[in-house]
Coordinates of C-alpha atoms and ligand atoms in Angstrom, one line a residue:
X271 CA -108.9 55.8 206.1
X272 CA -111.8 57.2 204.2
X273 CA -115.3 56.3 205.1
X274 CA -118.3 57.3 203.2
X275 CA -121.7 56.8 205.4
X276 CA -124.5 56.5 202.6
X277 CA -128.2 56.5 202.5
X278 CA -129.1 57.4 205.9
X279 CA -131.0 61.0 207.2
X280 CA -128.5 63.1 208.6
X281 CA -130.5 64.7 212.1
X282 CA -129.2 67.8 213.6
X283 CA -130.2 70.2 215.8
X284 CA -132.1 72.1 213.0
X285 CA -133.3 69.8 210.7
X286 CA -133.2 66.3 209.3
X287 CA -131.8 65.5 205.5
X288 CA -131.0 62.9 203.3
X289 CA -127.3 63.3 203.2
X290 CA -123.9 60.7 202.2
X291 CA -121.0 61.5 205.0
X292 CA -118.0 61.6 204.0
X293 CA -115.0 61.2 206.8
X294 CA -111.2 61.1 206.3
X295 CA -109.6 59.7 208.9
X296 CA -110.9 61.2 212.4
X297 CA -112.6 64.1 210.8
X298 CA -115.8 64.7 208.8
X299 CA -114.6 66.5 205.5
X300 CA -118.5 66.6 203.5
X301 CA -121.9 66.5 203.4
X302 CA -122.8 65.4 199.8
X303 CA -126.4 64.9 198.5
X304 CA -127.2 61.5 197.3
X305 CA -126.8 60.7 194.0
X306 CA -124.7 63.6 192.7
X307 CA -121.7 63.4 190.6
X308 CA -119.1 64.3 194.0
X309 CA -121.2 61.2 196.4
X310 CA -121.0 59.1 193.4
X311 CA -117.2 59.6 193.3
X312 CA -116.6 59.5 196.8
X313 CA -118.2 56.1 197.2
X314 CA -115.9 54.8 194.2
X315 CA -113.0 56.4 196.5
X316 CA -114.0 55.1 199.3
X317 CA -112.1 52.8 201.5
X318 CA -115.2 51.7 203.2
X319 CA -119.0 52.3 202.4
X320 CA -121.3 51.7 205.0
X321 CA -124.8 51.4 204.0
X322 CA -127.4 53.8 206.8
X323 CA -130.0 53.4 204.4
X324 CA -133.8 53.3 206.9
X325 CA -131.4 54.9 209.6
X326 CA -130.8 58.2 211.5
X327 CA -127.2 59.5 211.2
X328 CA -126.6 61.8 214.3
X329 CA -124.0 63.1 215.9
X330 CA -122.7 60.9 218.8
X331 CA -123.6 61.9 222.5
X332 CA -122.1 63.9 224.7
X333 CA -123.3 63.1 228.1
X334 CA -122.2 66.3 230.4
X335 CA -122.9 64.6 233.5
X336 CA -121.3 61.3 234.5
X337 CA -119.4 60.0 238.2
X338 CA -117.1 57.3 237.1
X339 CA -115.5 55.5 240.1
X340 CA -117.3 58.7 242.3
X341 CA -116.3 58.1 246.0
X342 CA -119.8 58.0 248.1
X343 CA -121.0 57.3 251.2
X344 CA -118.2 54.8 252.1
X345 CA -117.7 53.2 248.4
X346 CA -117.0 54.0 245.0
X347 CA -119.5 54.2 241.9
X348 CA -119.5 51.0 240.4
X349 CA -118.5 51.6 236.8
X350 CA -114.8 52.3 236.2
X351 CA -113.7 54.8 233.2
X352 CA -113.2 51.5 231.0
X353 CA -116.6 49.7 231.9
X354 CA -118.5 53.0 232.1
X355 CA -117.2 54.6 229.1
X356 CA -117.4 51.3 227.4
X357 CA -121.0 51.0 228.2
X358 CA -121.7 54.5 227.1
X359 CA -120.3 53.8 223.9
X360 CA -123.0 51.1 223.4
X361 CA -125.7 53.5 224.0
X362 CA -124.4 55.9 221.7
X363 CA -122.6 58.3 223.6
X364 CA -119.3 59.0 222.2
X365 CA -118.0 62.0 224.8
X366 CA -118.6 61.9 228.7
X367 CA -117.9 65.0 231.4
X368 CA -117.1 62.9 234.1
X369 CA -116.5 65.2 237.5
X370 CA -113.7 65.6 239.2
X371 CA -113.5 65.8 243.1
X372 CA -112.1 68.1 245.1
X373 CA -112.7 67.0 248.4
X374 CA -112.7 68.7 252.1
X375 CA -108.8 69.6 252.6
X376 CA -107.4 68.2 249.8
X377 CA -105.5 70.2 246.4
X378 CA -107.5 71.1 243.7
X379 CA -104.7 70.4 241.3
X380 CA -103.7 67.1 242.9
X381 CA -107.3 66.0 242.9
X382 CA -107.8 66.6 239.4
X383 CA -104.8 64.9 238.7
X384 CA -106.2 61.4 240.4
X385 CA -109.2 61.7 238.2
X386 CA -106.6 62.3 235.1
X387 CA -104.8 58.9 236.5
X388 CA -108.2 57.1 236.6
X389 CA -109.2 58.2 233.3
X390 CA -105.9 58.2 231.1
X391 CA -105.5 54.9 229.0
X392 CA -108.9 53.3 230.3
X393 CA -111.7 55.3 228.1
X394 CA -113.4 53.9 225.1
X395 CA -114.7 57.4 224.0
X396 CA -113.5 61.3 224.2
X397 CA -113.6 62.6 228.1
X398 CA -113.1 65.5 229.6
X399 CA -113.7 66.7 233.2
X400 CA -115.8 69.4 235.3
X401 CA -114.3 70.3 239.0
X402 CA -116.0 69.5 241.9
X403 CA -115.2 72.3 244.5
X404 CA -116.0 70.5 247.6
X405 CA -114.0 73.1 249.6
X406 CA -114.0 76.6 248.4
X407 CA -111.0 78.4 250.3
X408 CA -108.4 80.7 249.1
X409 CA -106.1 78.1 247.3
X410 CA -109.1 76.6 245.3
X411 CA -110.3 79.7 244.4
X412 CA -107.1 80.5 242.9
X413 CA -107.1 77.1 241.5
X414 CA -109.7 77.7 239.1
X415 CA -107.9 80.0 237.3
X416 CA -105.4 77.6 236.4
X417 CA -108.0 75.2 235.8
X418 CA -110.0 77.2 233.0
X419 CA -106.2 77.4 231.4
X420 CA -106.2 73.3 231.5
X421 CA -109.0 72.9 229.7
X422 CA -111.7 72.3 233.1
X423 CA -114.0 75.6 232.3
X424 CA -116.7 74.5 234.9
X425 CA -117.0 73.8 238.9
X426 CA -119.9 72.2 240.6
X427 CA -120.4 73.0 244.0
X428 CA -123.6 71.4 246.4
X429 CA -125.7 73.2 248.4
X430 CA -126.8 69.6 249.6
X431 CA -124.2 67.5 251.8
X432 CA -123.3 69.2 254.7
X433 CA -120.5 68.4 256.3
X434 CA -119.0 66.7 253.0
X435 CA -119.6 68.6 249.9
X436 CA -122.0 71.5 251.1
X437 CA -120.1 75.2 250.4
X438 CA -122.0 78.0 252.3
X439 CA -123.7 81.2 250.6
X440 CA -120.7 82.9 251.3
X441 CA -118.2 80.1 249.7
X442 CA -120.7 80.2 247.1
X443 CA -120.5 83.8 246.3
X444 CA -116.8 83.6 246.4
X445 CA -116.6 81.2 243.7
X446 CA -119.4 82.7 241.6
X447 CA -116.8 85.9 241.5
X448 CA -113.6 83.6 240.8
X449 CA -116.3 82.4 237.6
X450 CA -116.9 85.8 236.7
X451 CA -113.8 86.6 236.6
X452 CA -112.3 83.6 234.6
X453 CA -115.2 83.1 232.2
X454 CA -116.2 79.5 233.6
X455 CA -119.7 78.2 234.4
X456 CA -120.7 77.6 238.2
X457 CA -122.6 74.0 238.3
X458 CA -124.9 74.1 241.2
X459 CA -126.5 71.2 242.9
X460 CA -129.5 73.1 244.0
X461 CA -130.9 71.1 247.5
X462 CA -131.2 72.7 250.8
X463 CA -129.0 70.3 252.7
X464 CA -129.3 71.4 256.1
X465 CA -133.1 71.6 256.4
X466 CA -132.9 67.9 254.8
X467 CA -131.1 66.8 257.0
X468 CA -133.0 68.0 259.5
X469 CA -135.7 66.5 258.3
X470 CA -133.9 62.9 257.4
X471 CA -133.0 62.7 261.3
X472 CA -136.5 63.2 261.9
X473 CA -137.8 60.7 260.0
X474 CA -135.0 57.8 261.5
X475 CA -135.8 58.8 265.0
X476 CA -139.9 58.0 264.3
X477 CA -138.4 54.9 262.7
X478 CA -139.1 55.6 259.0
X479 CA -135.8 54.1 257.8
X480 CA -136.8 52.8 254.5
X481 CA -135.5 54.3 251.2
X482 CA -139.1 56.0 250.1
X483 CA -137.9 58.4 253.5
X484 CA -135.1 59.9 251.0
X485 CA -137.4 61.1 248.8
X486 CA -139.8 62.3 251.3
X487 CA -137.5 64.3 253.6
X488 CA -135.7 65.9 250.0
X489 CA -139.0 67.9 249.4
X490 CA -139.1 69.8 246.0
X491 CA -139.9 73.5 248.1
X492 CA -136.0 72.6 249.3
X493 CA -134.9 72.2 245.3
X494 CA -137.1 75.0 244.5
X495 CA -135.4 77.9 247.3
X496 CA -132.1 76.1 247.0
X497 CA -132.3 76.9 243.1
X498 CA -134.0 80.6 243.9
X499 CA -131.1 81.0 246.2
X500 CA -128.1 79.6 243.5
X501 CA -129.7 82.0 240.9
X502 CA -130.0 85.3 243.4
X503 CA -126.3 84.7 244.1
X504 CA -125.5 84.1 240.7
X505 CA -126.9 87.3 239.6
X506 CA -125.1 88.9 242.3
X507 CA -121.7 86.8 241.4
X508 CA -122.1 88.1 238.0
X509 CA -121.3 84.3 236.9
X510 CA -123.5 82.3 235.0
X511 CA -125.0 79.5 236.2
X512 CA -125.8 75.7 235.4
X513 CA -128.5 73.8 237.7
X514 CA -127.6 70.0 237.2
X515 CA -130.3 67.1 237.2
X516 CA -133.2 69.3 238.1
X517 CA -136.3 67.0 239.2
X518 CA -138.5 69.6 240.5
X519 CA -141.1 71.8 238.8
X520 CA -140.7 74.2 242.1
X521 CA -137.1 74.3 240.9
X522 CA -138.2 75.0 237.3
X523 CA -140.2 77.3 237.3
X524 CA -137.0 79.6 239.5
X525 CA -135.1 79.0 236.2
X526 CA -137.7 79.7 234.3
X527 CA -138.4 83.0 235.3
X528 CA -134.7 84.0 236.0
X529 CA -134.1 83.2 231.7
X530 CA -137.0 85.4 231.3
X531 CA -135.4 88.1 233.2
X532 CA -132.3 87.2 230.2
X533 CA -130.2 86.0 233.1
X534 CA -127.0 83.4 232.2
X535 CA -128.5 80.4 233.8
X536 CA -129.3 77.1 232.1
X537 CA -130.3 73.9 233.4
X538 CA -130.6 70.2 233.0
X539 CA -132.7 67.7 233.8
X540 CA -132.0 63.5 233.7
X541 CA -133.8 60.6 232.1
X542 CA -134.7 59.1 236.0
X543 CA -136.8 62.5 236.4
X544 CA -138.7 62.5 233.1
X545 CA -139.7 58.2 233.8
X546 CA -139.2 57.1 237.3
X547 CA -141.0 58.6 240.0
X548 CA -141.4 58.4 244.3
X549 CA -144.6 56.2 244.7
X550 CA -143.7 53.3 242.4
X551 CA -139.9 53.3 242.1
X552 CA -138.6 54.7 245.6
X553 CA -141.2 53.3 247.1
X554 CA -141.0 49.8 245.2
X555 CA -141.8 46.8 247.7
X556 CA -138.9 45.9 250.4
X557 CA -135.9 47.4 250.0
X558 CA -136.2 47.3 246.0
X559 CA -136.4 51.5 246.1
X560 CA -132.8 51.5 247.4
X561 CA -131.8 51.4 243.8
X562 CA -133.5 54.6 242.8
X563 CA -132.1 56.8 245.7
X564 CA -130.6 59.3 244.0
X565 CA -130.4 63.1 244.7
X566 CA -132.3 64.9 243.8
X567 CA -135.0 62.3 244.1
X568 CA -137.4 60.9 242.1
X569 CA -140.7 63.2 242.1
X570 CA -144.1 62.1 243.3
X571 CA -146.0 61.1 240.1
X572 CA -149.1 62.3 241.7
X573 CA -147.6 66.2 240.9
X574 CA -146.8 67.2 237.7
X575 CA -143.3 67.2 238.0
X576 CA -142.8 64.6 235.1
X577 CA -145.3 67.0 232.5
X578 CA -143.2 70.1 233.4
X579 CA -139.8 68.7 233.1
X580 CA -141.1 67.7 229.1
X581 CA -142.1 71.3 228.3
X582 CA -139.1 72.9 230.0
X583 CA -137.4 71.1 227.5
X584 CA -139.6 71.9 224.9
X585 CA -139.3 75.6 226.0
X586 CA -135.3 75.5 226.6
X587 CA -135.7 76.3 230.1
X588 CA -134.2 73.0 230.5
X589 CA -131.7 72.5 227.7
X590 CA -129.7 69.7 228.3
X591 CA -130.3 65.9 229.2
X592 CA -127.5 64.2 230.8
X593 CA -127.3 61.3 233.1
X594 CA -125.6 61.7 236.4
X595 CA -124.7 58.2 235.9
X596 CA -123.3 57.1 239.5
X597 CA -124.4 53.5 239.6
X598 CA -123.8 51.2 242.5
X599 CA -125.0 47.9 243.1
X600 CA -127.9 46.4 245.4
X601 CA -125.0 43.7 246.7
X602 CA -122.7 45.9 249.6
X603 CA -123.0 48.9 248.0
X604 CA -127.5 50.2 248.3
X605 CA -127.2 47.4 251.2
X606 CA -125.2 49.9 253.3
X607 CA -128.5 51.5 253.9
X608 CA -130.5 48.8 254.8
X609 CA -131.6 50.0 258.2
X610 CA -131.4 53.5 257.5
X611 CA -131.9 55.4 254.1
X612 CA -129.2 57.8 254.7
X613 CA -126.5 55.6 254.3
X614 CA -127.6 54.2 250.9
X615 CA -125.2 55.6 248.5
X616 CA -127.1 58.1 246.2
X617 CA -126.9 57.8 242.2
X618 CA -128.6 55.9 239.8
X619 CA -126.8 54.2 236.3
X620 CA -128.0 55.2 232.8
X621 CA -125.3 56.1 231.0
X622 CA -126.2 53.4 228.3
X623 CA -129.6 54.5 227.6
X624 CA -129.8 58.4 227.9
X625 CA -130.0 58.1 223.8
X626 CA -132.9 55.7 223.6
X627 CA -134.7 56.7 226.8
X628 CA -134.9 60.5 225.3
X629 CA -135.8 59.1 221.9
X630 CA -138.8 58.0 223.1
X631 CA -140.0 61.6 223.9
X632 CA -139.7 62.2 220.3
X633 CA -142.2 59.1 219.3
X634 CA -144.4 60.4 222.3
X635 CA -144.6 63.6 220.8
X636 CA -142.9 65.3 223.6
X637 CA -140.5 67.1 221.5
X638 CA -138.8 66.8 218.0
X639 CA -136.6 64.7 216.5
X640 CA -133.7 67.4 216.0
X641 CA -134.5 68.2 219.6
X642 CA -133.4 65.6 220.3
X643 CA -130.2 65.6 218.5
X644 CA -129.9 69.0 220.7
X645 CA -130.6 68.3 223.8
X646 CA -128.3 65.1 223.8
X647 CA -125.2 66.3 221.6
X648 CA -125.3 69.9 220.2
X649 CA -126.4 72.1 223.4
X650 CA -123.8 70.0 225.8
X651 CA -121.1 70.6 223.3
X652 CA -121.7 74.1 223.2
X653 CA -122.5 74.6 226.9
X654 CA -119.6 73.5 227.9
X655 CA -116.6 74.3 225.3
X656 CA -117.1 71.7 222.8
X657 CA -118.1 72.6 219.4
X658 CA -117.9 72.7 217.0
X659 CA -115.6 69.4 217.0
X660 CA -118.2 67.5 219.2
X661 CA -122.2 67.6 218.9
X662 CA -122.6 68.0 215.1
X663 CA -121.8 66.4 211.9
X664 CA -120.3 68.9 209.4
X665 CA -117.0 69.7 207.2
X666 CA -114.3 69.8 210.1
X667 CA -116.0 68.2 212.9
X668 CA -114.5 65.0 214.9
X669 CA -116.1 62.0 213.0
X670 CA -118.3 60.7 216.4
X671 CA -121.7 59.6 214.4
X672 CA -124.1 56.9 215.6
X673 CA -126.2 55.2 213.2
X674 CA -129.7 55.0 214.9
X675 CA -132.3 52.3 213.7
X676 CA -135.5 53.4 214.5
X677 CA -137.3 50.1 213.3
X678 CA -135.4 48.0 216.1
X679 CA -137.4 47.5 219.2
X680 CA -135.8 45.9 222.3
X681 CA -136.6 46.1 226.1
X682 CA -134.1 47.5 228.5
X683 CA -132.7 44.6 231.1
X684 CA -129.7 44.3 233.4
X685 CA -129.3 41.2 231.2
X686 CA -128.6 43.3 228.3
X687 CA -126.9 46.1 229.8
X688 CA -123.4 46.5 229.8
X689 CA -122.6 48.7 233.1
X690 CA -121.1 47.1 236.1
X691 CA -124.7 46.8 238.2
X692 CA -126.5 44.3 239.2
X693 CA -129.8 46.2 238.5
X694 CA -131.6 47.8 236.2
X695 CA -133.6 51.1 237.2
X696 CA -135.4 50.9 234.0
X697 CA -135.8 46.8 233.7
X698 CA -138.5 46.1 231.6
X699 CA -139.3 49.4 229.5
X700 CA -139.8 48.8 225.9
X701 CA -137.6 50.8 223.7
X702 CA -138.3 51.7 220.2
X703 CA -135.6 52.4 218.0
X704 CA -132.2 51.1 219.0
X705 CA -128.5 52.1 218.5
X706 CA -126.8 50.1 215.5
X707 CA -123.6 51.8 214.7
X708 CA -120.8 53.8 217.1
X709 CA -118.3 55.6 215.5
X710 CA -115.6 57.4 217.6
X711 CA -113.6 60.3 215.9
X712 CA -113.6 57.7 212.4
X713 CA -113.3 54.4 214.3
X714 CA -116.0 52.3 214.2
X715 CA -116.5 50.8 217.9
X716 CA -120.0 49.7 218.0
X717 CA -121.3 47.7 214.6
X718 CA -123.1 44.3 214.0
X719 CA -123.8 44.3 217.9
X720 CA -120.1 44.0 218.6
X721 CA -118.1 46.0 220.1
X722 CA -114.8 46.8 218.5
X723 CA -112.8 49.5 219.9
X724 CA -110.7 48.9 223.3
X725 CA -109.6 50.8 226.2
X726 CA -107.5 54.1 225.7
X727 CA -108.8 54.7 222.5
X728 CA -111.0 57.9 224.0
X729 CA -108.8 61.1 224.5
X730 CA -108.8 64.3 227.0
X731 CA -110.9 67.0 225.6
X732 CA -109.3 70.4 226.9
X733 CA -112.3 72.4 226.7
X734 CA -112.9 76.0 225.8
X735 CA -116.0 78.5 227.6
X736 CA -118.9 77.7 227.2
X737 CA -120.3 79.4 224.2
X738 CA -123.6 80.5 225.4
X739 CA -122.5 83.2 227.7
X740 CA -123.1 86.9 226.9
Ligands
URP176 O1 -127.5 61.0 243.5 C1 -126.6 61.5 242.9 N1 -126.9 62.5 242.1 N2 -125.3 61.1 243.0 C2 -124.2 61.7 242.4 C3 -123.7 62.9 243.0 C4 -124.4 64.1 242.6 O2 -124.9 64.8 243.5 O3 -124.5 64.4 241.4
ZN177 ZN1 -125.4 66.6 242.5
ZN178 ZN1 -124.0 64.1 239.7

């Protein structure tokens, strides 16, 4: 089917422009200007015309961090691929990196090809997957090879989690060399976990059990020398390096210096870290905070975390925003920590409202509307082996566009939300601007606050490297 998208400004990670799109089945095929002779014909050939006029045509997300169904602390993350993906869809995200595990003793193949099982059939939009290595040992490290072959050209490890995810400086080093060697990108979640945990186990035995303790014993000094430490052996690895949901200007400013040395290592940060913060979130009344345990943690607003995280991304020190979506309920899921913070299950749920929530930085004036575009769609896509098929709208690209009204306003509710949570950690903020249209490599999924798409409609993405290595 033909589709022509009229009237609308096309945003990109350079520019914005009156442009008519014209898409042929699951591809984009032109970018006409309004009112010439070829627009004029295409509209007449059209199969369908939909009207963008007073709207934003962007590429659709591509959120580069997401834990469908992640097993944690004794459950599972509450949205499954089909709820999670379809709820993603809704906020204008049209591809997900969801991770998969590798857990302490298993197969790295065999563990990947659960996550394939979990994901095949269900998804609304495009997936594809990064590898958790929560057990770096000769077989996994040979693993990755083959993995980088499938399509899976990045591996997260944890410097936080001992004694469940936690690799040591030597497993680390190891893999960093397996990444050299195979051209993937080592994910690094950048928390000293055995000084927390030290200090966490301090705090229960004085009887500070209340979720505020998580973000209290998860000081920012231990995300600023756990990321110092990732980037050293990074540089000594040879591999490049990708800090996910940095919260910490400590943290920052390591990445920041190590990009001005030229080094390979990138970094992204998450909507909770630029809006939700220790004192009034974590430390919400009761046991209300539970819901915004997360790690890293929210930041103390009375440091300037939140102001840094904004230029970092105005600077490209941080040049991504992704979600880390891992929701779980407050009902018997938070609850498991309700004498003790360590047992709450850590993650917090956006992936619904990474679009809006960032496109209020724009009207802020925190950074620019094709910024925007950037951060969200065109840097993940070309971080991680993507484009150009994903994160831009030209001649040859998959057709994933969202049609973004910025006149709507709305406020963001768990009554309105569409992941499986009984919460919202951003109830009550006042969005302007507001997705209206989802289209998903030429179907339209999202229109006339509908959804119209169904399960199994998203496909595997078998990615390439990353393209911003040198
Ligand atoms: O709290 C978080 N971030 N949960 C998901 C797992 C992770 O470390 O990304
Ligand atoms: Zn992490
Ligand atoms: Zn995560």
């Amino acid at each position: 089917m033909t589709m022509l998208i009229t009237g609308g400004t096309v945003v990109s990670a350079t520019g914005a422009d009156a442009y008519d799109v014209l898409v042929d089945g699951e591809t984009i095929v032109a970018l006409l200007t309004p009112g010439s002779d070829l627009a004029t014909s295409a509209a007449a050939g059209a199969e369908r015309v939909i009207d963008a006029t007073g709207k934003y045509v962007i590429p659709g997300g591509i959120d580069a961090h997401t834990h469908m169904e992640l097993p944690f602390g004794g459950t599972f993350a509450s949205d499954d691929f089909e709820n999670g993906t379809r709820a993603a869809a809704w906020g204008g995200t049209t591809t997900i990196i969801d991770f998969a595990v590798q857990s302490f003793g298993q197969n790295v193949q065999e563990s990947l090809d659960t996550w394939f099982a979990k994901a095949e059939g269900n998804c609304a939009i495009d997936y594809a997957f990064h590898m958790i290595i929560g057990d770096v040992n000769d077989a996994s490290l040979k693993a990755m090879d083959v993995l980088v072959d499938e399509g899976i050209t990045s591996f997260k490890l944890f410097m936080a989690y001992p004694g469940v995810f936690l690799s040591d400086d030597r497993q680390i080093l190891q893999a960093m060399q397996q990444a050299a060697g195979n051209g993937s990108m080592i994910m690094m979640h950048a928390e000293n976990g055995i000084a927390i945990d030290l200090l966490a186990e301090q705090a229960v035995a004085r009887g500070e059990t209340e979720p505020v303790n998580h973000g209290y014993v998860r000081r920012a000094e231990l995300e600023g020398e756990a990321t110092h430490r990732a980037i050293q052996l990074a540089k000594v690895g040879a591999s490049p390096l990708y800090i996910v949901h940095l919260s910490a200007s400590q943290a920052l400013e390591q990445v920041a210096i190590a990009r001005g040395n030229g080094a390979n290592v990138f970094a992204e940060t998450c909507p909770q870290y630029l809006y939700l913060n220790l004192e009034d979130h974590l430390g919400a009344p009761g046991f209300t905070g539970a819901g915004y345990v997360c790690s890293t943690p929210l930041r103390s607003k009375h440091e300037h975390h939140h102001a840094d995280l904004w230029n970092g991304l105005r600077t490209n020190d941080l040049s991504v925003v992704a979600t880390d979506h891992c929701p779980f309920c407050m009902k018997d899921q938070k609850e498991l920590g309700l004498d003790d913070f360590r047992a709450i299950p850590n993650g917090i749920g956006g992936v619904e409202h990474r679009m809006d929530l960032i496109y209020q930085g724009v009207l802020q004036g925190e950074i620019t509307l094709p910024r925007w575009v950037e951060l969200c769609a065109t840097t993940p896509a070309r971080m991680f082996g993507l484009y150009p098929k994903k994160g831009v709208i030209q001649p040859g690209a998959d057709a994933d566009i969202v049609l973004y009204d910025p006149d709507a306003s709305w406020t963001i509710s768990v009554e309105n939300h569409h992941m499986n949570m009984d919460y919202s950690a951003y109830e009550g903020f006042d969005i302007q601007g507001r997705v209206d249209t989802v289209i998903s490599r030429g179907n339209v999924i999202i229109e006339n606050e509908a959804y119209h798409g169904q399960a199994g409609d998203g496909q595997y993405l078998r990615r390439g490297l990353s393209q911003y290595l040198v």
